[in-house]
Amino acid sequence: MPFAQLALGPPGSGKSTFCNGMHQFLSAIGRKCSVVNLDPANDALPYPCALDIRTLVKLEDVMTEEELGPNGGVMWAMEELETNWEWFEGKLGELGDSYALTLPSLYISTLLLSLRAMLQMDLPHLNVLSKIDRLSSYGPLPFNLDYYTEVQDLSYLVPHLKDESPMMRHPKFEGLNNAIIELIEDFGLVGFETLAVEDKKSMMTLLQSIDRAGGYAFGGAEGTNDTVWQVAMREGLGKMSVRDVQERWIDYKDEWDEKERRENEEAANGVEGPNASEDEADHDKTEDMQAKLPDSGVKIVRKS
């Protein structure tokens, strides 16, 4: 459950100084916190701001465009925020996202939860690190993504656990951490897939893994479309490796976002981009696979 502190006061009373000091103190004792700026006139924030109302409305713009004074401009800005309250709630909700990779202790607890589920549920099991497309906004990770997805030598996390919180430096916690790490590594069962839910290739890669885990990929033909998908999956069509995910969503996210934006604009304008030939090749490959498939005996009749 999230908690909040609301700093109120007249100009110059020390609101920004308080927020900056509290942010530094909470970070030092290992408590995760985010600062939200609700002052449309504050353009010199001394602290990292997770959500800034000035991305929605700025006091100087309101005063110029609406011909209002400072007080009237602030009132107008607050009404604008009320009008866009759903936007504000959505942004606040994003601050509550739990990113298992950003804190070593959270990652270890996620490993324990996944291991327990795998041992107690007699079902095919996949662990998924979702929201991977937002990970870059949380700063650099101490290790590459494959360290976390493949659950490599966890002893390298121990120094980072100590840096996360002063409590972790106590000898009793060191023994507990080593015991948990040994337990996870002795089973050697846990690994992770990744997912950026709005990315087609990412979703396709995850679905391929789900189909293998559930046995769908090895079942009999259920129809033309299903059979084509099975063959495409075995061929690895559209699959992203963990290194591809690292490059796309962490190392060069801004560059890839810009590239996809240009391609979408070109597609909307009817201009063939540099990947048009690659897309045609993939389409031809799918058609070739479909042509080679044996007759499944299933007849599809479409009614008008």
Coordinates of C-alpha atoms in Angstrom, one line a residue:
M1 CA 0.0 0.0 0.0
P2 CA 1.5 3.4 -1.0
F3 CA 1.8 6.3 1.5
A4 CA 2.3 10.0 0.8
Q5 CA 3.4 13.2 2.5
L6 CA 1.9 16.5 1.2
A7 CA 4.0 19.6 1.7
L8 CA 2.0 22.8 1.8
G9 CA 3.1 26.4 2.4
P10 CA 3.5 29.9 1.0
P11 CA 6.3 30.7 -1.5
G12 CA 9.7 30.6 0.0
S13 CA 8.6 28.6 3.1
G14 CA 10.9 25.7 2.3
K15 CA 8.7 23.2 0.6
S16 CA 11.3 22.3 -2.1
T17 CA 14.0 22.2 0.6
F18 CA 11.9 19.8 2.7
C19 CA 11.2 17.5 -0.3
N20 CA 14.8 17.4 -1.3
G21 CA 16.0 16.6 2.2
M22 CA 13.3 14.0 2.8
H23 CA 14.1 12.3 -0.6
Q24 CA 17.8 12.1 0.3
F25 CA 17.1 10.8 3.8
L26 CA 14.6 8.1 2.7
S27 CA 17.0 7.0 -0.1
A28 CA 19.8 6.7 2.4
I29 CA 17.9 4.4 4.8
G30 CA 16.7 2.2 1.9
R31 CA 13.1 3.3 1.6
K32 CA 11.9 3.7 -2.0
C33 CA 10.3 7.1 -2.6
S34 CA 9.2 9.3 -5.5
V35 CA 8.7 13.1 -5.4
V36 CA 5.7 14.6 -7.2
N37 CA 5.6 18.3 -8.0
L38 CA 2.2 19.9 -8.0
D39 CA 3.4 23.5 -8.3
P40 CA 3.0 24.8 -11.9
A41 CA 5.3 27.7 -11.1
N42 CA 8.3 25.8 -9.8
D43 CA 10.7 25.5 -12.7
A44 CA 13.9 24.9 -10.6
L45 CA 13.4 21.6 -8.8
P46 CA 16.5 20.6 -6.6
Y47 CA 15.4 17.0 -6.5
P48 CA 14.7 14.2 -9.1
C49 CA 11.0 14.6 -9.9
A50 CA 9.1 11.4 -10.8
L51 CA 5.9 13.3 -11.8
D52 CA 5.8 17.0 -12.7
I53 CA 2.5 18.9 -13.2
R54 CA 4.5 21.2 -15.5
T55 CA 4.4 18.5 -18.2
L56 CA 0.7 19.2 -18.2
V57 CA 0.4 22.9 -17.5
K58 CA 3.0 25.7 -16.8
L59 CA 2.1 28.9 -14.9
E60 CA 3.9 31.2 -17.3
D61 CA 2.1 29.8 -20.3
V62 CA -1.3 30.2 -18.6
M63 CA -0.5 33.8 -17.6
T64 CA 0.5 34.6 -21.2
E65 CA -2.3 32.7 -23.0
E66 CA -5.2 33.5 -20.6
E67 CA -4.0 37.0 -19.6
L68 CA -4.1 36.2 -15.9
G69 CA -2.0 37.2 -12.9
P70 CA 0.0 34.7 -10.8
N71 CA -2.9 33.8 -8.4
G72 CA -5.4 33.5 -11.2
G73 CA -2.9 31.5 -13.2
V74 CA -2.4 29.0 -10.3
M75 CA -6.2 28.6 -9.9
W76 CA -6.6 28.0 -13.7
A77 CA -3.7 25.4 -13.5
M78 CA -5.4 23.5 -10.7
E79 CA -8.7 23.4 -12.6
E80 CA -6.7 22.1 -15.6
L81 CA -5.3 19.3 -13.4
E82 CA -8.9 18.5 -12.2
T83 CA -10.0 18.3 -15.8
N84 CA -7.2 15.8 -16.5
W85 CA -7.5 13.9 -13.3
E86 CA -7.5 10.5 -15.1
W87 CA -4.1 11.4 -16.6
F88 CA -2.8 12.3 -13.1
E89 CA -4.2 9.1 -11.5
G90 CA -2.6 7.0 -14.3
K91 CA 0.8 8.6 -13.8
L92 CA 0.6 8.1 -10.0
G93 CA -0.3 4.4 -10.7
E94 CA 2.9 4.0 -12.7
L95 CA 4.9 5.2 -9.7
G96 CA 3.5 2.3 -7.7
D97 CA 4.9 -0.3 -10.2
S98 CA 7.1 -2.9 -8.6
Y99 CA 10.2 -3.5 -10.5
A100 CA 11.9 -6.7 -9.3
L101 CA 15.2 -5.9 -10.9
T102 CA 15.7 -2.5 -9.4
L103 CA 16.3 -3.7 -5.9
P104 CA 18.4 -6.8 -5.1
S105 CA 16.2 -7.7 -2.1
L106 CA 13.1 -7.5 -4.3
Y107 CA 14.7 -9.7 -6.9
I108 CA 15.6 -12.3 -4.3
S109 CA 12.1 -12.3 -2.9
T110 CA 10.7 -12.7 -6.4
L111 CA 13.0 -15.7 -6.9
L112 CA 11.7 -17.3 -3.7
L113 CA 8.1 -16.7 -4.7
S114 CA 8.7 -18.2 -8.2
L115 CA 10.5 -21.2 -6.8
R116 CA 7.7 -21.9 -4.3
A117 CA 5.0 -21.7 -7.0
M118 CA 7.0 -24.0 -9.3
L119 CA 7.4 -26.7 -6.5
Q120 CA 3.8 -26.6 -5.3
M121 CA 1.9 -26.3 -8.5
D122 CA 1.9 -29.4 -10.6
L123 CA 1.6 -27.5 -13.8
P124 CA 3.8 -26.2 -16.7
H125 CA 5.3 -23.0 -15.4
L126 CA 6.9 -19.8 -16.8
N127 CA 8.1 -16.8 -14.9
V128 CA 7.8 -13.5 -16.7
L129 CA 9.5 -10.1 -16.1
S130 CA 6.9 -7.8 -17.5
K131 CA 7.0 -4.0 -18.1
I132 CA 10.5 -4.5 -19.4
D133 CA 10.0 -1.5 -21.7
R134 CA 9.9 0.8 -18.6
L135 CA 13.0 -0.6 -16.9
S136 CA 15.4 2.0 -18.4
S137 CA 13.7 4.8 -16.6
Y138 CA 14.9 3.4 -13.3
G139 CA 18.6 3.8 -13.9
P140 CA 21.3 1.3 -14.9
L141 CA 21.3 -2.2 -13.5
P142 CA 24.5 -3.5 -11.9
F143 CA 24.5 -6.5 -14.3
N144 CA 23.2 -7.2 -17.8
L145 CA 19.7 -8.5 -18.3
D146 CA 20.7 -12.1 -18.9
Y147 CA 22.2 -12.2 -15.4
Y148 CA 18.6 -11.8 -14.1
T149 CA 16.7 -13.9 -16.6
E150 CA 19.1 -16.8 -16.4
V151 CA 19.6 -16.4 -12.6
Q152 CA 23.3 -16.6 -12.7
D153 CA 25.7 -16.7 -9.7
L154 CA 23.7 -14.9 -7.0
S155 CA 26.7 -14.4 -4.7
Y156 CA 27.5 -11.3 -6.8
L157 CA 24.3 -9.7 -5.5
V158 CA 25.4 -9.9 -1.8
P159 CA 27.5 -6.6 -1.9
H160 CA 24.5 -4.8 -3.6
L161 CA 22.2 -6.1 -0.9
K162 CA 24.5 -4.5 1.7
D163 CA 24.5 -1.2 -0.2
E164 CA 20.7 -1.3 -0.5
S165 CA 20.0 -0.9 3.3
P166 CA 22.3 -0.5 6.4
M167 CA 20.3 -3.4 8.0
M168 CA 21.7 -5.8 5.4
R169 CA 25.2 -5.2 6.7
H170 CA 24.4 -6.9 10.0
P171 CA 26.0 -10.4 10.3
K172 CA 22.6 -12.1 10.9
F173 CA 21.3 -10.8 7.6
E174 CA 24.4 -11.9 5.8
G175 CA 23.9 -15.5 7.0
L176 CA 20.2 -15.4 6.0
N177 CA 21.0 -14.0 2.6
N178 CA 23.6 -16.7 1.9
A179 CA 21.2 -19.4 3.0
I180 CA 18.4 -18.1 0.7
I181 CA 20.8 -17.8 -2.3
E182 CA 22.1 -21.4 -1.7
L183 CA 18.5 -22.7 -1.6
I184 CA 17.6 -21.1 -4.9
E185 CA 20.8 -22.2 -6.6
D186 CA 20.5 -25.8 -5.3
F187 CA 17.1 -26.3 -7.0
G188 CA 18.3 -24.5 -10.2
L189 CA 14.7 -24.3 -11.5
V190 CA 14.0 -20.6 -11.8
G191 CA 14.4 -18.6 -14.9
F192 CA 12.6 -15.7 -16.5
E193 CA 11.1 -14.7 -19.8
T194 CA 10.6 -11.0 -20.6
L195 CA 7.6 -9.0 -21.9
A196 CA 6.9 -5.5 -23.3
V197 CA 3.2 -6.0 -23.6
E198 CA 2.7 -3.4 -26.4
D199 CA 5.6 -4.8 -28.6
K200 CA 4.6 -7.4 -31.2
K201 CA 7.9 -9.3 -31.2
S202 CA 8.1 -9.4 -27.5
M203 CA 4.6 -10.8 -27.2
M204 CA 5.3 -13.4 -30.0
T205 CA 8.5 -14.5 -28.3
L206 CA 6.6 -15.1 -25.0
L207 CA 3.8 -16.9 -26.7
Q208 CA 6.4 -19.2 -28.3
S209 CA 7.7 -20.1 -24.9
I210 CA 4.2 -20.6 -23.5
D211 CA 3.3 -22.9 -26.4
R212 CA 6.3 -25.0 -25.7
A213 CA 5.7 -25.2 -22.0
G214 CA 2.0 -26.1 -22.4
G215 CA 2.6 -28.6 -25.2
Y216 CA 0.6 -26.7 -27.8
A217 CA 3.6 -26.5 -30.2
F218 CA 3.8 -30.3 -30.3
G219 CA 0.1 -31.1 -30.6
G220 CA -1.8 -32.1 -33.7
A221 CA -3.2 -29.6 -36.3
E222 CA -6.4 -27.9 -35.3
G223 CA -6.8 -25.8 -38.5
T224 CA -4.8 -24.0 -41.1
N225 CA -3.9 -20.9 -39.1
D226 CA -2.8 -23.0 -36.1
T227 CA -0.6 -25.2 -38.2
V228 CA 1.1 -22.2 -39.8
W229 CA 1.8 -20.8 -36.4
Q230 CA 3.3 -24.0 -35.2
V231 CA 5.7 -24.2 -38.1
A232 CA 6.6 -20.5 -37.7
M233 CA 7.3 -21.0 -34.1
R234 CA 9.6 -24.0 -34.8
E235 CA 11.5 -21.9 -37.3
G236 CA 12.0 -19.1 -34.7
L237 CA 10.2 -16.5 -36.7
G238 CA 10.2 -13.2 -34.9
K239 CA 11.9 -14.5 -31.8
M240 CA 13.9 -12.1 -29.6
S241 CA 16.9 -13.2 -27.6
V242 CA 17.7 -11.7 -24.2
R243 CA 20.4 -9.7 -25.9
D244 CA 17.9 -8.3 -28.3
V245 CA 15.7 -7.3 -25.3
Q246 CA 18.8 -5.7 -23.6
E247 CA 19.5 -3.6 -26.8
R248 CA 15.9 -2.7 -27.6
W249 CA 14.6 -1.7 -24.1
I250 CA 17.6 -0.9 -22.0
D251 CA 20.8 0.1 -23.9
Y252 CA 19.3 1.9 -26.9
K253 CA 15.7 2.4 -26.0
D254 CA 15.5 6.0 -27.2
E255 CA 17.1 5.2 -30.5
W256 CA 14.8 2.3 -31.2
D257 CA 11.7 4.3 -30.1
E258 CA 12.7 7.1 -32.6
K259 CA 13.3 4.5 -35.4
E260 CA 9.9 2.9 -34.9
R261 CA 8.3 6.3 -34.7
R262 CA 9.7 7.2 -38.2
E263 CA 8.7 3.8 -39.6
N264 CA 5.2 4.3 -38.3
E265 CA 5.0 7.8 -39.9
E266 CA 6.3 6.4 -43.2
A267 CA 3.8 3.6 -43.1
A268 CA 1.0 6.1 -42.4
N269 CA 2.1 8.2 -45.3
G270 CA 2.3 5.2 -47.6
V271 CA 6.2 5.4 -47.9
E272 CA 8.1 2.1 -47.9
G273 CA 10.8 2.2 -45.2
P274 CA 14.1 0.4 -45.2
N275 CA 12.6 -2.7 -43.6
A276 CA 9.9 -3.1 -46.3
S277 CA 11.9 -5.8 -48.1
E278 CA 12.5 -7.7 -44.8
D279 CA 8.8 -7.6 -44.1
E280 CA 8.0 -9.0 -47.6
A281 CA 10.6 -11.7 -47.1
D282 CA 9.0 -12.8 -43.8
H283 CA 5.6 -12.8 -45.6
D284 CA 6.9 -14.9 -48.4
K285 CA 8.5 -17.3 -46.0
T286 CA 5.2 -17.8 -44.2
E287 CA 3.4 -18.4 -47.5
D288 CA 6.1 -21.0 -48.5
M289 CA 5.7 -22.8 -45.2
Q290 CA 1.9 -22.9 -45.6
A291 CA 2.2 -24.2 -49.1
K292 CA 4.4 -27.1 -47.9
L293 CA 2.0 -28.2 -45.2
P294 CA 0.1 -31.5 -45.7
D295 CA -3.7 -31.3 -46.0
S296 CA -5.0 -31.5 -42.5
G297 CA -8.5 -32.7 -43.7
V298 CA -10.1 -29.7 -42.1
K299 CA -12.4 -27.7 -44.3
I300 CA -13.1 -24.1 -43.4
V301 CA -16.4 -22.7 -44.8
R302 CA -17.1 -19.0 -44.4
K303 CA -20.7 -17.9 -44.3
S304 CA -21.6 -14.5 -45.7

